[in-house]
Short mmCIF file of C-alpha atoms in Angstrom, two decimals:
data_model
loop_
_atom_site.label_atom_id
_atom_site.label_comp_id
_atom_site.label_asym_id
_atom_site.label_seq_id
_atom_site.Cartn_x
_atom_site.Cartn_y
_atom_site.Cartn_z
CA MET A 1 0.00 0.00 0.00
CA GLN A 2 1.19 3.49 -0.83
CA ASN A 3 1.78 6.30 1.67
CA GLY A 4 0.35 9.49 0.22
CA PRO A 5 -0.41 10.50 -3.36
CA ASP A 6 1.52 9.10 -6.30
CA GLU A 7 3.52 11.37 -8.63
CA LEU A 8 0.78 11.56 -11.28
CA SER A 9 -1.79 12.59 -8.65
CA LEU A 10 0.55 15.33 -7.41
CA VAL A 11 0.86 16.66 -10.97
CA PHE A 12 -2.90 16.72 -11.56
CA GLN A 13 -3.48 18.32 -8.14
CA ALA A 14 -0.93 21.01 -8.97
CA LEU A 15 -2.50 21.64 -12.37
CA ALA A 16 -5.99 21.92 -10.86
CA ASP A 17 -5.31 25.47 -9.64
CA PRO A 18 -5.43 28.37 -12.15
CA THR A 19 -2.73 30.35 -10.31
CA ARG A 20 -0.32 27.42 -10.55
CA ARG A 21 -1.13 26.93 -14.23
CA GLU A 22 -0.39 30.62 -14.82
CA ILE A 23 2.92 30.30 -12.98
CA LEU A 24 3.86 27.36 -15.22
CA SER A 25 2.87 29.37 -18.30
CA ARG A 26 5.10 32.23 -17.19
CA LEU A 27 8.01 29.80 -16.76
CA ARG A 28 7.78 28.66 -20.41
CA ASN A 29 10.03 31.58 -21.33
CA GLY A 30 12.81 30.39 -19.05
CA PRO A 31 13.94 30.61 -15.43
CA THR A 32 12.27 33.42 -13.51
CA THR A 33 12.80 34.88 -10.07
CA VAL A 34 10.19 34.33 -7.40
CA GLY A 35 9.61 38.09 -7.26
CA GLU A 36 8.89 38.25 -10.99
CA LEU A 37 6.53 35.29 -10.72
CA ALA A 38 4.66 36.93 -7.83
CA GLU A 39 4.22 40.33 -9.57
CA PRO A 40 0.95 39.79 -11.47
CA PHE A 41 -0.87 38.07 -8.61
CA ALA A 42 -2.97 39.94 -6.06
CA MET A 43 -1.77 37.78 -3.19
CA SER A 44 0.92 37.81 -0.54
CA ARG A 45 4.41 36.47 -1.14
CA PRO A 46 3.77 33.63 1.35
CA ALA A 47 0.69 32.62 -0.67
CA VAL A 48 2.77 32.56 -3.88
CA SER A 49 5.40 30.58 -2.02
CA GLN A 50 2.76 27.99 -1.08
CA HIS A 51 1.83 27.61 -4.76
CA LEU A 52 5.50 27.18 -5.62
CA LYS A 53 5.85 24.47 -2.96
CA VAL A 54 2.95 22.53 -4.51
CA LEU A 55 4.54 22.83 -7.97
CA GLU A 56 7.93 21.80 -6.61
CA ARG A 57 6.48 18.79 -4.74
CA ALA A 58 4.84 17.68 -8.01
CA GLY A 59 8.22 17.99 -9.75
CA LEU A 60 6.93 20.68 -12.12
CA ILE A 61 9.45 23.31 -11.06
CA GLU A 62 12.92 23.42 -9.63
CA ARG A 63 13.88 26.22 -7.25
CA THR A 64 17.46 27.40 -6.86
CA ALA A 65 19.08 30.08 -4.75
CA THR A 66 22.03 32.18 -5.90
CA ALA A 67 23.03 34.93 -3.48
CA GLN A 68 19.81 36.86 -2.78
CA TRP A 69 18.01 35.56 -5.92
CA ARG A 70 15.50 32.72 -5.77
CA THR A 71 14.88 31.35 -9.24
CA CYS A 72 12.29 28.89 -10.51
CA THR A 73 12.74 26.71 -13.60
CA LEU A 74 10.06 24.71 -15.39
CA ARG A 75 10.51 20.93 -15.49
CA THR A 76 8.45 19.35 -18.28
CA GLU A 77 9.01 15.66 -17.53
CA PRO A 78 6.00 15.39 -15.17
CA LEU A 79 3.83 17.14 -17.78
CA ASP A 80 5.01 14.63 -20.38
CA GLU A 81 4.03 11.79 -18.05
CA ALA A 82 0.58 13.30 -17.42
CA SER A 83 0.07 13.82 -21.15
CA ALA A 84 1.09 10.22 -21.86
CA TRP A 85 -1.41 8.98 -19.26
CA VAL A 86 -4.22 10.99 -20.86
CA GLU A 87 -3.30 9.72 -24.33
CA ARG A 88 -3.27 6.08 -23.15
CA HIS A 89 -6.82 6.49 -21.88
CA ARG A 90 -8.20 8.71 -24.65
CA GLY A 91 -8.89 5.77 -26.99
CA GLU A 92 -10.87 3.90 -24.35
CA TRP A 93 -12.87 7.02 -23.46
CA ASN A 94 -13.67 7.73 -27.12
CA GLU A 95 -14.73 4.12 -27.66
CA ARG A 96 -17.12 4.34 -24.71
CA PHE A 97 -18.60 7.60 -25.99
CA ASP A 98 -19.06 6.03 -29.44
CA LEU A 99 -20.89 3.07 -27.88
CA LEU A 100 -23.08 5.46 -25.89
CA ASP A 101 -23.90 7.45 -29.04
CA GLU A 102 -24.82 4.26 -30.86
CA ARG A 103 -27.07 3.11 -28.02
CA LEU A 104 -28.78 6.51 -27.84
CA ARG A 105 -29.45 6.39 -31.61
CA GLU A 106 -30.96 2.91 -31.17
CA LEU A 107 -33.21 4.11 -28.36
CA LYS A 108 -34.27 7.16 -30.34
CA GLY A 109 -35.08 4.91 -33.30
CA GLN A 110 -37.26 2.74 -31.08
CA THR A 111 -39.25 5.72 -29.80
CA ASP A 112 -39.71 7.12 -33.33
CA ALA A 113 -41.20 3.85 -34.59
#
């Protein structure tokens, strides 16, 4: 039995919040200081820091400290894993929706007759 959430669950939990998704979007352009990441958000620095901790725990960012600068860097590997998981299941989900559509058409045909 597992203690706590698995890595994929941590990634999806991190991605569930719009602020964290925006932080990841801002990191697409390269490493960014914590101060620069916090600028556009109407929240305290500790609140931003909490979001960064969630992203770091999920493996989506890496934080480094150089002198007085705290920098965050995007790590895409967990996103690749989440994307691969979705793709593996997409075919099954589409197949089930197709079967549901077919059944609904059959039922509609029975009520029209």
